[in-house]
């Protein structure tokens, strides 16, 4: 099995920054694309940013120029640096990864973390 564990959420004021971390553990052969998604109260889950194994990134228009996604392949970890936060960024942030399990079949899994709450409020 493979698990994703997020950390780094919290309560901040508008204009402040936070960094989210997400680490994968378990029976991992390789991790392909990793990403962050968020779900605000009463809204559907939406893409925030993704990053491929080679480092190619993709961002939602609403976070371009403010958020930066990065990863450390040796640590099976993806990060999300969030700057200039505003109340519209308030949501539960979920980590996602496409993982090849270290089994004879190299089964492909799409794994989600439990989420970490980010609240931006004055």
PDB file of C-alpha atoms in Angstrom:
ATOM      1  CA  UNK A   1       0.000   0.000   0.000  1.00  0.00           C
ATOM      2  CA  UNK A   2       0.989   3.607  -0.540  1.00  0.00           C
ATOM      3  CA  UNK A   3       0.072   6.550   1.668  1.00  0.00           C
ATOM      4  CA  UNK A   4       0.350  10.304   1.290  1.00  0.00           C
ATOM      5  CA  UNK A   5       0.636  12.466   4.384  1.00  0.00           C
ATOM      6  CA  UNK A   6       0.255  16.236   4.169  1.00  0.00           C
ATOM      7  CA  UNK A   7       1.415  18.848   6.657  1.00  0.00           C
ATOM      8  CA  UNK A   8       1.864  22.592   6.904  1.00  0.00           C
ATOM      9  CA  UNK A   9      -1.670  23.915   6.904  1.00  0.00           C
ATOM     10  CA  UNK A  10      -2.931  26.475   9.372  1.00  0.00           C
ATOM     11  CA  UNK A  11      -4.459  29.884   9.956  1.00  0.00           C
ATOM     12  CA  UNK A  12      -2.781  32.900   8.401  1.00  0.00           C
ATOM     13  CA  UNK A  13      -3.688  36.494   7.658  1.00  0.00           C
ATOM     14  CA  UNK A  14      -4.174  37.850   4.138  1.00  0.00           C
ATOM     15  CA  UNK A  15      -0.845  38.514   2.441  1.00  0.00           C
ATOM     16  CA  UNK A  16       1.042  35.939   4.476  1.00  0.00           C
ATOM     17  CA  UNK A  17       2.694  32.714   3.305  1.00  0.00           C
ATOM     18  CA  UNK A  18       2.528  28.996   4.059  1.00  0.00           C
ATOM     19  CA  UNK A  19       4.369  25.956   2.782  1.00  0.00           C
ATOM     20  CA  UNK A  20       2.605  22.624   2.459  1.00  0.00           C
ATOM     21  CA  UNK A  21       4.478  19.331   2.427  1.00  0.00           C
ATOM     22  CA  UNK A  22       3.337  15.917   1.266  1.00  0.00           C
ATOM     23  CA  UNK A  23       5.348  12.729   1.631  1.00  0.00           C
ATOM     24  CA  UNK A  24       4.580   9.367   0.055  1.00  0.00           C
ATOM     25  CA  UNK A  25       5.428   6.154   1.840  1.00  0.00           C
ATOM     26  CA  UNK A  26       4.887   2.467   1.341  1.00  0.00           C
ATOM     27  CA  UNK A  27       5.612   0.036  -1.435  1.00  0.00           C
ATOM     28  CA  UNK A  28       6.778   2.513  -4.092  1.00  0.00           C
ATOM     29  CA  UNK A  29       8.601   1.690  -7.322  1.00  0.00           C
ATOM     30  CA  UNK A  30       8.283   5.142  -8.832  1.00  0.00           C
ATOM     31  CA  UNK A  31       6.102   8.224  -8.578  1.00  0.00           C
ATOM     32  CA  UNK A  32       4.987   9.998 -11.722  1.00  0.00           C
ATOM     33  CA  UNK A  33       3.012  13.227 -11.523  1.00  0.00           C
ATOM     34  CA  UNK A  34       2.351  14.715  -8.096  1.00  0.00           C
ATOM     35  CA  UNK A  35      -0.034  17.540  -7.407  1.00  0.00           C
ATOM     36  CA  UNK A  36      -2.087  19.638  -5.072  1.00  0.00           C
ATOM     37  CA  UNK A  37      -5.832  20.083  -5.240  1.00  0.00           C
ATOM     38  CA  UNK A  38      -8.130  22.043  -2.968  1.00  0.00           C
ATOM     39  CA  UNK A  39     -11.740  22.003  -1.915  1.00  0.00           C
ATOM     40  CA  UNK A  40     -13.383  25.046  -0.407  1.00  0.00           C
ATOM     41  CA  UNK A  41     -16.604  24.768   1.614  1.00  0.00           C
ATOM     42  CA  UNK A  42     -19.549  24.190  -0.687  1.00  0.00           C
ATOM     43  CA  UNK A  43     -17.366  23.907  -3.788  1.00  0.00           C
ATOM     44  CA  UNK A  44     -15.954  21.121  -5.900  1.00  0.00           C
ATOM     45  CA  UNK A  45     -12.363  19.983  -5.630  1.00  0.00           C
ATOM     46  CA  UNK A  46     -10.147  21.914  -8.037  1.00  0.00           C
ATOM     47  CA  UNK A  47      -6.629  21.645  -9.374  1.00  0.00           C
ATOM     48  CA  UNK A  48      -4.050  23.927  -7.786  1.00  0.00           C
ATOM     49  CA  UNK A  49      -0.776  22.722  -9.311  1.00  0.00           C
ATOM     50  CA  UNK A  50       0.944  19.617 -10.638  1.00  0.00           C
ATOM     51  CA  UNK A  51       4.544  18.627 -11.250  1.00  0.00           C
ATOM     52  CA  UNK A  52       5.924  15.760 -13.290  1.00  0.00           C
ATOM     53  CA  UNK A  53       8.810  13.566 -12.253  1.00  0.00           C
ATOM     54  CA  UNK A  54      11.093  15.630 -14.485  1.00  0.00           C
ATOM     55  CA  UNK A  55       9.883  18.901 -12.984  1.00  0.00           C
ATOM     56  CA  UNK A  56       7.409  20.239 -15.516  1.00  0.00           C
ATOM     57  CA  UNK A  57       4.764  22.266 -13.726  1.00  0.00           C
ATOM     58  CA  UNK A  58       1.177  23.333 -14.313  1.00  0.00           C
ATOM     59  CA  UNK A  59      -0.825  25.861 -12.296  1.00  0.00           C
ATOM     60  CA  UNK A  60      -4.395  27.019 -11.969  1.00  0.00           C
ATOM     61  CA  UNK A  61      -4.783  30.572 -13.252  1.00  0.00           C
ATOM     62  CA  UNK A  62      -5.916  31.715  -9.814  1.00  0.00           C
ATOM     63  CA  UNK A  63      -2.573  30.841  -8.196  1.00  0.00           C
ATOM     64  CA  UNK A  64      -0.074  31.626 -10.970  1.00  0.00           C
ATOM     65  CA  UNK A  65       2.629  33.964  -9.728  1.00  0.00           C
ATOM     66  CA  UNK A  66       1.756  33.326  -6.071  1.00  0.00           C
ATOM     67  CA  UNK A  67       2.172  29.572  -5.561  1.00  0.00           C
ATOM     68  CA  UNK A  68       5.170  27.411  -6.424  1.00  0.00           C
ATOM     69  CA  UNK A  69       5.133  23.611  -6.586  1.00  0.00           C
ATOM     70  CA  UNK A  70       8.346  21.623  -6.237  1.00  0.00           C
ATOM     71  CA  UNK A  71       9.389  18.084  -5.390  1.00  0.00           C
ATOM     72  CA  UNK A  72      12.255  16.061  -4.018  1.00  0.00           C
ATOM     73  CA  UNK A  73      12.221  12.719  -5.794  1.00  0.00           C
ATOM     74  CA  UNK A  74      14.744  11.202  -3.383  1.00  0.00           C
ATOM     75  CA  UNK A  75      12.380  11.940  -0.495  1.00  0.00           C
ATOM     76  CA  UNK A  76       9.131  11.144  -2.347  1.00  0.00           C
ATOM     77  CA  UNK A  77       7.951  14.568  -1.275  1.00  0.00           C
ATOM     78  CA  UNK A  78       6.106  17.391  -2.988  1.00  0.00           C
ATOM     79  CA  UNK A  79       5.883  20.938  -1.675  1.00  0.00           C
ATOM     80  CA  UNK A  80       3.569  23.865  -2.269  1.00  0.00           C
ATOM     81  CA  UNK A  81       4.902  27.300  -1.387  1.00  0.00           C
ATOM     82  CA  UNK A  82       1.955  29.677  -1.102  1.00  0.00           C
ATOM     83  CA  UNK A  83       2.607  33.415  -1.019  1.00  0.00           C
ATOM     84  CA  UNK A  84       0.293  36.417  -0.951  1.00  0.00           C
ATOM     85  CA  UNK A  85      -2.533  34.295   0.397  1.00  0.00           C
ATOM     86  CA  UNK A  86      -6.041  35.716   0.296  1.00  0.00           C
ATOM     87  CA  UNK A  87      -9.344  34.554   1.805  1.00  0.00           C
ATOM     88  CA  UNK A  88     -10.312  32.892  -1.498  1.00  0.00           C
ATOM     89  CA  UNK A  89      -7.441  30.438  -0.926  1.00  0.00           C
ATOM     90  CA  UNK A  90      -9.185  29.040   2.159  1.00  0.00           C
ATOM     91  CA  UNK A  91      -9.752  25.335   1.564  1.00  0.00           C
ATOM     92  CA  UNK A  92      -8.690  21.825   2.432  1.00  0.00           C
ATOM     93  CA  UNK A  93      -5.613  21.091   0.358  1.00  0.00           C
ATOM     94  CA  UNK A  94      -5.142  17.514  -0.825  1.00  0.00           C
ATOM     95  CA  UNK A  95      -2.006  15.916  -2.191  1.00  0.00           C
ATOM     96  CA  UNK A  96      -2.255  13.528  -5.158  1.00  0.00           C
ATOM     97  CA  UNK A  97       0.258  11.191  -6.769  1.00  0.00           C
ATOM     98  CA  UNK A  98       0.404   8.654  -9.557  1.00  0.00           C
ATOM     99  CA  UNK A  99       2.393   5.746  -8.166  1.00  0.00           C
ATOM    100  CA  UNK A 100       3.784   2.499  -9.536  1.00  0.00           C
ATOM    101  CA  UNK A 101       3.767  -0.005  -6.711  1.00  0.00           C
ATOM    102  CA  UNK A 102       6.898  -2.036  -6.038  1.00  0.00           C
ATOM    103  CA  UNK A 103       5.183  -5.317  -6.810  1.00  0.00           C
ATOM    104  CA  UNK A 104       5.667  -7.887  -9.552  1.00  0.00           C
ATOM    105  CA  UNK A 105       2.807  -6.322 -11.532  1.00  0.00           C
ATOM    106  CA  UNK A 106       3.984  -2.723 -10.999  1.00  0.00           C
ATOM    107  CA  UNK A 107       0.370  -1.825 -10.427  1.00  0.00           C
ATOM    108  CA  UNK A 108      -0.481   1.827 -11.072  1.00  0.00           C
ATOM    109  CA  UNK A 109      -2.300   3.652  -8.291  1.00  0.00           C
ATOM    110  CA  UNK A 110      -3.734   7.127  -7.984  1.00  0.00           C
ATOM    111  CA  UNK A 111      -3.308   8.038  -4.341  1.00  0.00           C
ATOM    112  CA  UNK A 112      -4.846  10.882  -2.345  1.00  0.00           C
ATOM    113  CA  UNK A 113      -3.885  12.303   1.018  1.00  0.00           C
ATOM    114  CA  UNK A 114      -6.360  13.118   3.772  1.00  0.00           C
ATOM    115  CA  UNK A 115      -5.910  16.836   3.332  1.00  0.00           C
ATOM    116  CA  UNK A 116      -4.669  19.774   5.354  1.00  0.00           C
ATOM    117  CA  UNK A 117      -6.757  22.843   6.135  1.00  0.00           C
ATOM    118  CA  UNK A 118      -5.590  26.283   5.092  1.00  0.00           C
ATOM    119  CA  UNK A 119      -7.544  29.222   6.478  1.00  0.00           C
ATOM    120  CA  UNK A 120      -6.818  32.773   5.392  1.00  0.00           C
ATOM    121  CA  UNK A 121      -8.572  35.306   7.562  1.00  0.00           C
ATOM    122  CA  UNK A 122      -7.944  38.584   9.325  1.00  0.00           C
TER     123      UNK A 122
END
